Amino acid sequence: MISGPQFPLPANEPEVHFGRGTSAASELTKALEQRDVVEIPTVIGGKRYFSNEVVEVRAPHDHQRLLARIHRPSEAQINEAIASSKAVARDWANLTHASRATILHRAAEIVATRSRMKINAATMLGQSKTVEEAEPDSACELIDFLRFNAYNAQRVYAEQPISVASAVNRIDWRPLEGFVYAVSPFNFTAIGANLSTAPAIMGNTVLWKPSEKSALANYIFFEALEEAGLPPGVINFVPGDAELTTRVALSSRDLAGIHFTGSSAVFQSLWKGVASKVDSFRTIPRLVGETGGKDFVLAHASANASEVAIALIRGAFGYQGQKCSAASRAYIPKSLWGAVEQELRDCLAQLKVGDVADFSTFMGAVISEASHQKLSRVLSAAKEDPAVKVVSGGKTWSEPGYFVEPTVLQVSDPKHTLMTEEFFGPILSLFVYEDNAWSETLELIDATSPYALTGSIFCTDRFALHQAEAALVNAAGNLYLNDKPTGAMIGQQPFGGGRASGTNDKAGSYLNLLRWASPRTVKETYMPPREWQFGA
Ligand code: NAD
């Protein structure tokens, strides 16, 4: 229930700029040069556990550079984490919203100030993000998630039914009965913060399994939460083996929800795992998953070629195409293609790929050797395929890190797998359509991929735009008009998609928070009847 202070609507955290010669640039450079190897423990009930099962974290763009060592928990320790969250659950649920929100606000302040350079540097080194990609993620979006979730929880709690002269009604916004299993991906440090704290602000306890590939930055955030006063056990930090941790979590009768972001295949396996034993849980688990995408950019003949080309460069190659929202298939009208192609080639010839510690780099390395091998195979096959023309790029190299050149491929078959599958790398596939085939192209886009996450339409003809929005109504959960399909801001473009892209619960909004509450309705009647006959 709401008692105490009311928190105002937050503003989005402004970005710090790291221009040459600024004090921000020199502070960040210092953090990037730090060579200590961090030992990342499992944290259960506030206690740190170090084990013999260690996984090394290395910089993807410089795999000789060891950054951290993750100490994986044993099966017994994962069970202990579940027990520890159960022990604190009632006290945590009974705190006021203001107390819980204060912890999130304080953590946001820590990240915004003292820990900002450290978490940005960890995201840059551990996940190979440039500063232009790290600052909006590990600082701004992470801070926004904390502040907006605290604010949106207050909106949820304020929602109450009507009362009448004869009775008072209320909703108790209870947390779920049990713990929430939060499983986060590597590609945004902010997502780990949201998956763990969104259920917690609603009074739930959480078993958080971060991706090993982002564990360093996630652990720095977890330390900020501890410093902000998060009570031990409310969120346990469990960087365990994915399959083992999941098996243990799904074996517990107290599993009340899964808060997942990652690939569609893994989310579907989690869903099946829960479904196969649904009668073993105390309460039917809530399943929230934001998953993969094959996000489109559609240009109409009325669009500006230069704006289309720039949106493709930024949308497809920012963070090496490793955003769920990355533009990975494009549809360009024949009349525009010559100009778009020229601009793409000109820009890509200048675009720098390399060490992210150099602030003029546009793209770092892809996240892992496995991803590098997969993308190399896709590009080798494309080069041999007569249905594909390499417009630009296509090279890969693996020293000193896992690099893939930004690549544009033109396909002659719009249903080619290059237009349907998510590769999660810097590969943009495109199809050039006849200008008079606008309506057919809309149908094609809608039917080509199983995903429906983001999409963008470049068009200045209002009638054509209106037709496209209607035809593509289910093709994207986040639709952009005359803009690239990436870069959603908390509070401005609530994020999530449908079809194979997930449950579309809109991360960072009150809609997501509703999934972590189990409302109890209470009616109290002032004058209970004393006669059993109606009308007496
Ligand atoms: P992933 O599915 O490989 O991993 C995500 C998480 O699941 C990690 O913590 C991982 O350890 C865990 N995991 C892996 N195998 C598992 C298993 N068998 N059982 C249980 N957990 C398992 O995804 P990723 O490579 O970290 O991230 C990339 C994917 O995430 C892409 O498909 C991308 O589109 C998607 N993504 C979606 C959104 C969104 O909001 N829709 C946002 C970011 C990323």
Coordinates of C-alpha atoms and ligand atoms in Angstrom, one line a residue:
M1 CA 0.0 0.0 0.0
I2 CA 1.0 3.6 -0.6
S3 CA 2.1 5.4 2.5
G4 CA 4.7 8.1 2.9
P5 CA 6.3 10.2 0.2
Q6 CA 5.0 10.3 -3.4
F7 CA 7.7 10.1 -6.0
P8 CA 7.5 12.5 -9.0
L9 CA 7.6 11.3 -12.6
P10 CA 11.3 10.9 -13.3
A11 CA 13.1 12.4 -16.3
N12 CA 15.3 10.2 -18.5
E13 CA 18.9 10.2 -17.2
P14 CA 20.9 12.5 -19.5
E15 CA 24.0 11.1 -21.3
V16 CA 27.4 12.1 -20.3
H17 CA 29.6 13.1 -23.3
F18 CA 33.1 11.7 -23.6
G19 CA 34.6 14.2 -26.1
R20 CA 38.3 14.4 -26.5
G21 CA 39.9 16.3 -23.6
T22 CA 36.9 16.1 -21.3
S23 CA 37.3 15.0 -17.7
A24 CA 34.7 12.3 -18.4
A25 CA 36.9 10.9 -21.2
S26 CA 40.0 10.8 -18.9
E27 CA 38.1 9.2 -16.0
L28 CA 36.7 6.5 -18.3
T29 CA 40.1 5.9 -19.9
K30 CA 41.5 5.3 -16.4
A31 CA 38.8 2.8 -15.6
L32 CA 39.4 1.0 -18.9
E33 CA 43.2 0.7 -18.1
Q34 CA 42.5 -0.9 -14.8
R35 CA 44.1 -4.4 -15.0
D36 CA 42.8 -6.1 -11.8
V37 CA 41.1 -9.4 -12.4
V38 CA 37.8 -9.4 -10.6
E39 CA 36.7 -12.5 -8.7
I40 CA 32.9 -12.7 -9.2
P41 CA 31.2 -14.7 -6.4
T42 CA 27.8 -16.2 -6.0
V43 CA 26.0 -14.0 -3.5
I44 CA 23.4 -15.8 -1.3
G45 CA 21.7 -14.0 1.6
G46 CA 24.4 -11.4 1.5
K47 CA 27.2 -14.0 1.8
R48 CA 29.9 -14.4 -0.9
Y49 CA 30.7 -17.9 -2.1
F50 CA 33.9 -18.7 -4.2
S51 CA 34.1 -22.1 -5.8
N52 CA 36.4 -24.3 -7.8
E53 CA 34.2 -24.2 -10.8
V54 CA 35.4 -21.0 -12.4
V55 CA 34.6 -19.5 -15.8
E56 CA 36.9 -16.8 -17.2
V57 CA 35.6 -13.6 -18.6
R58 CA 37.8 -12.1 -21.4
A59 CA 37.4 -9.0 -23.6
P60 CA 35.8 -10.1 -26.9
H61 CA 37.9 -7.6 -28.8
D62 CA 41.1 -8.7 -27.1
H63 CA 40.7 -12.3 -25.9
Q64 CA 44.2 -12.4 -24.3
R65 CA 42.9 -9.9 -21.8
L66 CA 41.4 -11.6 -18.7
L67 CA 38.9 -9.4 -16.9
A68 CA 37.2 -11.6 -14.3
R69 CA 36.6 -15.1 -13.0
I70 CA 33.1 -16.2 -12.3
H71 CA 32.6 -18.6 -9.3
R72 CA 29.7 -20.8 -10.3
P73 CA 27.4 -22.0 -7.5
S74 CA 26.8 -25.7 -6.8
E75 CA 23.4 -27.3 -7.0
A76 CA 23.2 -27.1 -3.2
Q77 CA 24.0 -23.4 -3.2
I78 CA 21.3 -22.7 -5.8
N79 CA 18.8 -24.4 -3.5
E80 CA 20.2 -22.4 -0.6
A81 CA 19.6 -19.2 -2.5
I82 CA 16.0 -20.2 -3.0
A83 CA 15.7 -21.0 0.7
S84 CA 17.3 -17.6 1.6
S85 CA 14.8 -15.7 -0.5
K86 CA 12.0 -17.5 1.1
A87 CA 13.2 -16.6 4.5
V88 CA 13.2 -12.9 3.8
A89 CA 10.0 -12.9 1.6
R90 CA 7.5 -11.8 4.1
D91 CA 9.5 -9.0 5.6
W92 CA 10.3 -7.7 2.1
A93 CA 6.6 -7.9 1.1
N94 CA 5.5 -6.0 4.2
L95 CA 7.9 -3.0 3.7
T96 CA 6.2 0.1 2.4
H97 CA 6.6 0.9 -1.3
A98 CA 8.5 4.1 -0.2
S99 CA 11.1 1.9 1.5
R100 CA 11.6 -0.3 -1.5
A101 CA 11.6 2.6 -3.9
T102 CA 14.2 4.4 -1.8
I103 CA 16.6 1.5 -2.3
L104 CA 16.2 1.6 -6.1
H105 CA 16.6 5.4 -6.1
R106 CA 19.7 5.2 -4.0
A107 CA 21.2 2.5 -6.3
A108 CA 20.3 4.8 -9.3
E109 CA 22.3 7.6 -7.7
I110 CA 25.3 5.3 -7.0
V111 CA 25.4 4.2 -10.7
A112 CA 24.8 7.8 -11.9
T113 CA 27.8 9.1 -9.9
R114 CA 30.4 6.9 -8.1
S115 CA 30.0 3.7 -10.2
R116 CA 29.3 5.2 -13.5
M117 CA 32.8 5.0 -15.1
K118 CA 33.3 1.5 -13.5
I119 CA 30.1 0.0 -14.9
N120 CA 30.6 1.7 -18.3
A121 CA 34.2 0.4 -18.5
A122 CA 33.1 -3.1 -17.5
T123 CA 30.4 -3.0 -20.2
M124 CA 32.8 -1.8 -22.8
L125 CA 35.5 -4.4 -22.0
G126 CA 33.3 -7.3 -21.1
Q127 CA 30.7 -7.0 -23.8
S128 CA 32.8 -5.1 -26.3
K129 CA 30.6 -2.0 -26.5
T130 CA 31.8 1.4 -27.7
V131 CA 31.4 4.3 -25.4
E132 CA 28.5 5.5 -27.6
E133 CA 26.7 2.3 -26.9
A134 CA 27.8 1.7 -23.3
E135 CA 26.8 5.0 -21.7
P136 CA 23.1 4.9 -22.9
D137 CA 22.9 1.2 -21.7
S138 CA 24.9 0.6 -18.5
A139 CA 24.4 4.2 -17.2
C140 CA 21.3 5.9 -18.6
E141 CA 18.9 3.0 -19.3
L142 CA 19.8 1.1 -16.2
I143 CA 19.2 4.3 -14.1
D144 CA 15.9 4.9 -15.9
F145 CA 14.7 1.3 -15.2
L146 CA 15.3 1.8 -11.5
R147 CA 13.6 5.2 -11.3
F148 CA 10.7 4.5 -13.6
N149 CA 10.0 1.1 -12.1
A150 CA 9.8 2.8 -8.7
Y151 CA 7.4 5.4 -10.1
N152 CA 5.3 2.9 -12.0
A153 CA 4.9 0.7 -9.0
Q154 CA 3.4 3.7 -7.2
R155 CA 0.9 4.1 -10.1
V156 CA 0.0 0.4 -9.8
Y157 CA -0.5 0.7 -6.0
A158 CA -2.7 3.8 -6.4
E159 CA -5.1 1.8 -8.6
Q160 CA -8.1 1.0 -6.4
P161 CA -11.7 -0.1 -6.9
I162 CA -14.7 2.1 -6.1
S163 CA -16.3 2.0 -2.7
V164 CA -20.0 2.7 -2.0
A165 CA -22.0 4.0 0.9
S166 CA -22.6 0.4 2.2
A167 CA -19.1 -1.0 1.8
V168 CA -15.5 -0.2 1.3
N169 CA -13.4 -2.1 -1.3
R170 CA -9.7 -2.2 -1.8
I171 CA -7.1 -4.1 -3.7
D172 CA -4.1 -5.5 -1.8
W173 CA -1.3 -5.5 -4.4
R174 CA 0.4 -8.7 -3.1
P175 CA 3.6 -10.0 -4.6
L176 CA 3.5 -13.5 -6.1
E177 CA 3.6 -16.4 -3.7
G178 CA 7.1 -17.7 -4.2
F179 CA 10.3 -16.4 -5.9
V180 CA 10.9 -15.0 -9.4
Y181 CA 13.6 -16.5 -11.5
A182 CA 15.3 -13.7 -13.5
V183 CA 17.4 -14.8 -16.4
S184 CA 19.2 -12.0 -18.3
P185 CA 21.0 -11.7 -21.6
F186 CA 24.5 -10.4 -22.4
N187 CA 23.7 -7.6 -24.7
F188 CA 22.4 -4.9 -22.3
T189 CA 23.7 -4.4 -18.8
A190 CA 20.5 -2.5 -18.1
I191 CA 18.3 -5.5 -18.8
G192 CA 19.9 -7.5 -16.0
A193 CA 19.1 -4.6 -13.6
N194 CA 15.5 -4.5 -14.8
L195 CA 14.8 -8.3 -14.8
S196 CA 16.0 -8.5 -11.2
T197 CA 14.6 -5.3 -9.7
A198 CA 11.2 -5.0 -11.4
P199 CA 9.8 -8.0 -9.5
A200 CA 11.6 -6.8 -6.4
I201 CA 10.0 -3.4 -6.4
M202 CA 6.6 -5.2 -6.3
G203 CA 7.6 -7.0 -3.2
N204 CA 8.9 -10.2 -4.7
T205 CA 12.2 -12.0 -4.0
V206 CA 14.4 -13.0 -6.9
L207 CA 16.9 -15.6 -8.0
W208 CA 19.0 -13.7 -10.6
K209 CA 21.0 -15.7 -13.1
P210 CA 23.0 -13.2 -15.3
S211 CA 24.6 -14.2 -18.6
E212 CA 28.2 -15.2 -18.0
K213 CA 29.1 -12.8 -20.9
S214 CA 27.9 -9.8 -19.0
A215 CA 28.5 -11.0 -15.5
L216 CA 31.2 -8.4 -14.7
A217 CA 29.0 -5.4 -15.3
N218 CA 26.0 -7.1 -13.8
Y219 CA 28.0 -7.8 -10.6
I220 CA 29.0 -4.1 -10.3
F221 CA 25.3 -3.3 -10.4
F222 CA 24.5 -5.9 -7.8
E223 CA 27.2 -4.3 -5.5
A224 CA 25.4 -0.9 -6.0
L225 CA 22.2 -2.5 -4.9
E226 CA 23.8 -3.9 -1.8
E227 CA 25.4 -0.5 -1.0
A228 CA 21.9 1.0 -1.5
G229 CA 20.6 -1.2 1.3
L230 CA 18.9 -4.0 -0.5
P231 CA 18.4 -6.5 2.4
P232 CA 20.3 -9.8 2.0
G233 CA 18.4 -12.5 0.2
V234 CA 15.9 -10.3 -1.6
I235 CA 17.9 -10.7 -4.8
N236 CA 20.4 -13.5 -4.8
F237 CA 23.2 -13.2 -7.4
V238 CA 23.6 -16.7 -8.9
P239 CA 25.9 -16.7 -12.0
G240 CA 25.5 -20.5 -12.4
D241 CA 25.5 -22.9 -15.3
A242 CA 22.3 -22.1 -17.3
E243 CA 20.9 -25.6 -17.5
L244 CA 21.7 -26.5 -13.9
T245 CA 20.3 -23.3 -12.4
T246 CA 17.2 -23.7 -14.5
R247 CA 16.7 -27.3 -13.5
V248 CA 17.0 -26.4 -9.8
A249 CA 14.7 -23.3 -10.1
L250 CA 12.1 -25.3 -12.0
S251 CA 12.3 -28.1 -9.4
S252 CA 11.1 -25.8 -6.7
R253 CA 7.5 -25.7 -5.7
D254 CA 8.0 -22.0 -4.9
L255 CA 8.8 -20.9 -8.4
A256 CA 6.2 -18.2 -9.0
G257 CA 7.5 -16.5 -12.1
I258 CA 10.2 -16.3 -14.8
H259 CA 11.5 -12.9 -16.0
F260 CA 13.5 -13.7 -19.1
T261 CA 15.2 -11.8 -21.9
G262 CA 17.2 -13.7 -24.4
S263 CA 16.7 -15.9 -27.5
S264 CA 13.3 -17.3 -28.5
A265 CA 14.6 -20.9 -28.4
V266 CA 15.6 -20.6 -24.7
F267 CA 12.4 -18.9 -23.7
Q268 CA 10.4 -21.6 -25.4
S269 CA 12.4 -24.3 -23.6
L270 CA 11.7 -22.6 -20.3
W271 CA 8.0 -22.4 -21.1
K272 CA 7.9 -26.1 -22.0
G273 CA 9.8 -26.9 -18.8
V274 CA 7.2 -25.1 -16.7
A275 CA 4.3 -26.5 -18.7
S276 CA 5.4 -30.1 -18.3
K277 CA 5.2 -29.8 -14.5
V278 CA 2.6 -27.1 -14.0
D279 CA 0.8 -29.1 -11.3
S280 CA 4.0 -29.3 -9.2
F281 CA 4.0 -25.5 -8.3
R282 CA 2.1 -23.9 -5.5
T283 CA 0.9 -21.2 -7.9
I284 CA 0.9 -21.2 -11.7
P285 CA 4.2 -19.4 -12.6
R286 CA 4.0 -16.1 -14.5
L287 CA 6.1 -16.3 -17.6
V288 CA 7.5 -13.1 -19.1
G289 CA 9.9 -13.3 -22.0
E290 CA 11.3 -10.7 -24.3
T291 CA 13.1 -12.6 -27.1
G292 CA 14.5 -12.5 -30.6
G293 CA 13.8 -10.3 -33.6
K294 CA 14.3 -10.0 -37.4
D295 CA 13.6 -6.3 -37.5
F296 CA 12.7 -4.6 -40.7
V297 CA 13.3 -1.3 -42.3
L298 CA 10.9 -0.4 -45.1
A299 CA 11.5 2.5 -47.4
H300 CA 8.8 4.0 -49.6
A301 CA 9.7 5.7 -52.9
S302 CA 8.8 9.0 -51.2
A303 CA 11.5 8.6 -48.6
N304 CA 14.8 10.5 -48.5
A305 CA 17.6 8.1 -49.6
S306 CA 20.2 9.6 -47.2
E307 CA 17.9 9.3 -44.2
V308 CA 17.3 5.6 -45.1
A309 CA 21.0 4.8 -45.5
I310 CA 22.0 6.5 -42.2
A311 CA 19.1 4.6 -40.3
L312 CA 20.4 1.4 -41.8
I313 CA 24.0 2.0 -40.7
R314 CA 23.0 3.0 -37.2
G315 CA 20.2 0.5 -36.9
A316 CA 22.0 -2.5 -38.3
F317 CA 25.6 -2.0 -37.1
G318 CA 25.3 -0.2 -33.7
Y319 CA 26.7 -2.7 -31.1
Q320 CA 27.7 -5.0 -34.0
G321 CA 24.0 -5.8 -34.7
Q322 CA 23.7 -7.5 -31.3
K323 CA 20.5 -5.7 -30.3
C324 CA 17.2 -7.5 -30.3
S325 CA 16.0 -4.4 -32.1
A326 CA 18.8 -4.3 -34.8
A327 CA 17.7 -3.7 -38.4
S328 CA 18.5 -7.0 -40.1
R329 CA 16.2 -7.0 -43.1
A330 CA 15.4 -4.0 -45.3
Y331 CA 13.1 -3.4 -48.3
I332 CA 14.2 -0.6 -50.6
P333 CA 12.3 0.6 -53.7
K334 CA 14.2 0.3 -57.0
S335 CA 14.0 4.1 -57.6
L336 CA 15.8 4.8 -54.3
W337 CA 18.3 1.9 -54.3
G338 CA 21.1 3.5 -56.4
A339 CA 21.4 6.4 -54.0
V340 CA 20.9 4.3 -50.8
E341 CA 23.6 1.8 -52.1
Q342 CA 26.1 4.6 -52.8
E343 CA 25.6 6.1 -49.4
L344 CA 25.9 2.8 -47.6
R345 CA 29.2 2.0 -49.4
D346 CA 30.6 5.5 -48.6
C347 CA 29.7 5.3 -44.9
L348 CA 30.9 1.8 -44.5
A349 CA 34.2 2.6 -46.1
Q350 CA 34.9 5.0 -43.2
L351 CA 33.4 3.1 -40.4
K352 CA 36.0 1.9 -37.9
V353 CA 36.0 -1.6 -36.4
G354 CA 38.3 -2.4 -33.5
D355 CA 39.3 -1.7 -29.9
V356 CA 36.4 -0.1 -28.0
A357 CA 38.9 1.8 -25.8
D358 CA 39.6 4.0 -28.8
F359 CA 36.6 6.4 -28.6
S360 CA 36.5 6.8 -32.4
T361 CA 35.7 3.1 -33.0
F362 CA 32.1 2.5 -34.3
M363 CA 32.0 -1.3 -33.8
G364 CA 33.8 -3.6 -31.4
A365 CA 34.0 -7.4 -31.6
V366 CA 31.1 -9.8 -31.5
I367 CA 30.5 -11.4 -28.1
S368 CA 32.1 -14.8 -28.4
E369 CA 34.0 -17.3 -30.4
A370 CA 30.8 -19.3 -31.0
S371 CA 29.0 -16.3 -32.4
H372 CA 32.1 -15.4 -34.5
Q373 CA 32.1 -18.9 -36.0
K374 CA 28.4 -18.9 -36.7
L375 CA 28.6 -15.5 -38.4
S376 CA 31.7 -16.6 -40.4
R377 CA 29.7 -19.6 -41.7
V378 CA 26.8 -17.4 -42.7
L379 CA 29.0 -15.0 -44.6
S380 CA 31.0 -17.8 -46.3
A381 CA 27.7 -19.4 -47.5
A382 CA 26.4 -16.0 -48.7
K383 CA 29.5 -15.4 -50.8
E384 CA 29.0 -18.8 -52.6
D385 CA 25.2 -18.3 -53.0
P386 CA 24.1 -17.1 -56.5
A387 CA 21.0 -15.6 -55.0
V388 CA 23.1 -13.2 -52.9
K389 CA 25.2 -10.2 -53.9
V390 CA 27.7 -8.8 -51.3
V391 CA 27.1 -5.1 -51.4
S392 CA 29.7 -4.3 -48.8
G393 CA 31.9 -6.1 -46.2
G394 CA 31.9 -9.9 -45.6
K395 CA 35.3 -10.3 -43.9
T396 CA 35.8 -11.8 -40.5
W397 CA 39.0 -12.1 -38.4
S398 CA 39.7 -13.5 -35.0
E399 CA 42.9 -11.8 -33.7
P400 CA 43.2 -10.0 -31.4
G401 CA 39.4 -10.4 -31.0
Y402 CA 36.2 -11.8 -32.7
F403 CA 35.7 -9.2 -35.4
V404 CA 33.1 -9.2 -38.2
E405 CA 33.0 -6.5 -40.8
P406 CA 29.7 -4.7 -41.2
T407 CA 28.1 -6.5 -44.1
V408 CA 25.3 -5.6 -46.5
L409 CA 23.8 -8.5 -48.6
Q410 CA 21.3 -8.1 -51.4
V411 CA 19.1 -11.1 -52.0
S412 CA 17.1 -11.9 -55.1
D413 CA 14.6 -14.1 -53.1
P414 CA 12.8 -12.1 -50.4
K415 CA 12.1 -15.3 -48.5
H416 CA 15.8 -16.2 -48.4
T417 CA 16.9 -17.4 -44.9
L418 CA 19.0 -14.2 -44.7
M419 CA 15.6 -12.4 -44.5
T420 CA 14.0 -14.7 -42.0
E421 CA 16.6 -15.9 -39.4
E422 CA 18.1 -13.9 -36.5
F423 CA 21.9 -14.1 -36.7
F424 CA 22.6 -11.5 -34.0
G425 CA 25.6 -9.9 -35.7
P426 CA 26.5 -7.1 -38.1
I427 CA 24.7 -8.5 -41.2
L428 CA 22.0 -6.5 -43.0
S429 CA 20.1 -8.4 -45.7
L430 CA 18.0 -6.4 -48.1
F431 CA 15.6 -6.8 -51.0
V432 CA 15.0 -4.3 -53.7
Y433 CA 11.3 -4.2 -54.7
E434 CA 9.6 -2.7 -57.7
D435 CA 8.1 0.7 -56.8
N436 CA 4.6 -0.3 -57.9
A437 CA 4.7 -3.4 -55.6
W438 CA 4.1 -1.4 -52.3
S439 CA 1.1 -3.4 -51.2
E440 CA 2.7 -6.7 -52.0
T441 CA 5.8 -5.7 -50.1
L442 CA 3.7 -4.9 -47.0
E443 CA 2.2 -8.4 -47.2
L444 CA 5.7 -9.9 -47.7
I445 CA 7.1 -8.2 -44.7
D446 CA 4.3 -9.3 -42.5
A447 CA 4.6 -12.9 -43.6
T448 CA 8.4 -13.4 -43.9
S449 CA 9.7 -13.8 -40.4
P450 CA 8.3 -15.5 -37.3
Y451 CA 9.3 -12.5 -35.2
A452 CA 7.4 -9.3 -34.4
L453 CA 9.7 -7.1 -32.4
T454 CA 10.7 -3.8 -34.0
G455 CA 10.3 -2.3 -37.5
S456 CA 10.6 1.1 -39.2
I457 CA 8.9 2.7 -42.1
F458 CA 10.5 5.6 -44.0
C459 CA 7.8 7.4 -46.0
T460 CA 6.6 10.9 -46.5
D461 CA 3.4 10.0 -48.4
R462 CA 0.8 10.1 -45.6
F463 CA -1.6 7.7 -47.4
A464 CA 1.1 5.1 -48.0
L465 CA 2.2 5.5 -44.4
H466 CA -1.3 5.0 -43.1
Q467 CA -1.7 1.9 -45.3
A468 CA 1.6 0.5 -44.1
E469 CA 0.8 1.0 -40.4
A470 CA -2.4 -0.9 -40.8
A471 CA -1.0 -3.7 -42.9
L472 CA 1.9 -4.2 -40.4
V473 CA -0.2 -3.9 -37.3
N474 CA 1.0 -7.3 -35.9
A475 CA 4.5 -7.2 -37.4
A476 CA 6.2 -5.2 -34.6
G477 CA 5.6 -4.4 -31.0
N478 CA 7.7 -1.2 -31.5
L479 CA 7.1 0.6 -34.8
Y480 CA 9.2 3.6 -35.8
L481 CA 8.1 6.1 -38.5
N482 CA 11.0 7.8 -40.2
D483 CA 13.4 6.6 -37.6
K484 CA 15.7 3.6 -37.1
P485 CA 14.2 0.6 -35.2
T486 CA 16.7 0.8 -32.3
G487 CA 17.2 3.0 -29.2
A488 CA 13.9 2.7 -27.3
M489 CA 13.9 5.0 -24.2
I490 CA 12.2 4.0 -21.0
G491 CA 9.0 6.0 -20.4
Q492 CA 9.0 7.1 -24.1
Q493 CA 8.8 3.9 -26.1
P494 CA 7.8 0.9 -23.8
F495 CA 9.6 -2.0 -25.3
G496 CA 8.5 -5.5 -26.4
G497 CA 7.2 -7.6 -29.2
G498 CA 4.7 -10.3 -30.1
R499 CA 4.7 -13.5 -32.1
A500 CA 8.1 -15.4 -31.6
S501 CA 9.5 -12.2 -30.1
G502 CA 8.0 -12.7 -26.7
T503 CA 5.1 -12.0 -24.4
N504 CA 5.1 -8.2 -25.1
D505 CA 4.9 -7.1 -21.5
K506 CA 6.7 -3.8 -22.2
A507 CA 9.8 -3.6 -20.1
G508 CA 10.1 -0.5 -17.9
S509 CA 6.4 0.2 -18.0
Y510 CA 3.6 -0.4 -15.4
L511 CA 2.3 -3.2 -17.7
N512 CA 5.4 -5.3 -16.9
L513 CA 5.0 -4.6 -13.1
L514 CA 1.4 -5.9 -13.2
R515 CA 2.8 -9.4 -14.0
W516 CA 4.6 -9.4 -10.6
A517 CA 1.6 -8.7 -8.5
S518 CA -1.3 -11.0 -7.5
P519 CA -4.0 -8.6 -6.4
R520 CA -6.3 -9.5 -3.5
T521 CA -9.7 -7.8 -3.5
V522 CA -11.1 -7.1 0.0
K523 CA -14.7 -5.9 0.6
E524 CA -15.8 -4.8 4.0
T525 CA -19.6 -4.3 4.5
Y526 CA -20.7 -1.8 7.1
M527 CA -24.1 -3.3 7.9
P528 CA -24.3 -7.0 7.1
P529 CA -28.0 -8.1 6.6
R530 CA -29.9 -9.6 9.5
E531 CA -32.7 -11.1 7.5
W532 CA -32.3 -14.0 5.1
Q533 CA -35.3 -13.2 2.9
F534 CA -34.7 -10.8 0.0
G535 CA -36.9 -7.7 0.2
A536 CA -37.6 -8.2 3.9
Ligands
NAD1 P1 20.5 -16.5 -24.7 O1 19.1 -17.0 -25.0 O2 21.6 -17.3 -25.3 O3 20.8 -16.3 -23.2 C1 19.9 -15.6 -22.4 C2 20.0 -16.1 -21.0 O4 19.5 -17.4 -20.9 C3 21.5 -16.1 -20.4 O5 21.5 -15.8 -19.1 C4 21.8 -17.6 -20.6 O6 22.8 -18.1 -19.8 C5 20.5 -18.3 -20.4 N1 20.4 -19.6 -21.0 C6 21.0 -20.1 -22.1 N2 20.7 -21.4 -22.3 C7 19.8 -21.7 -21.4 C8 19.0 -22.8 -21.1 N3 19.1 -23.9 -21.8 N4 18.2 -22.8 -20.0 C9 18.1 -21.7 -19.3 N5 18.7 -20.6 -19.5 C10 19.6 -20.5 -20.5 O7 20.5 -15.0 -25.3 P2 21.8 -14.0 -25.4 O8 22.7 -14.5 -26.4 O9 22.3 -13.7 -24.0 O10 21.0 -12.7 -25.9 C11 20.7 -12.6 -27.3 C12 19.3 -12.9 -27.5 O11 18.4 -12.1 -26.7 C13 18.8 -12.5 -28.9 O12 17.9 -13.5 -29.4 C14 18.1 -11.2 -28.7 O13 17.2 -10.9 -29.8 C15 17.4 -11.4 -27.4 N6 17.1 -10.2 -26.7 C16 15.8 -9.8 -26.7 C17 15.5 -8.6 -26.1 C18 14.1 -8.1 -26.1 O14 13.8 -7.2 -25.3 N7 13.2 -8.7 -26.9 C19 16.5 -7.8 -25.5 C20 17.8 -8.3 -25.5 C21 18.1 -9.5 -26.1

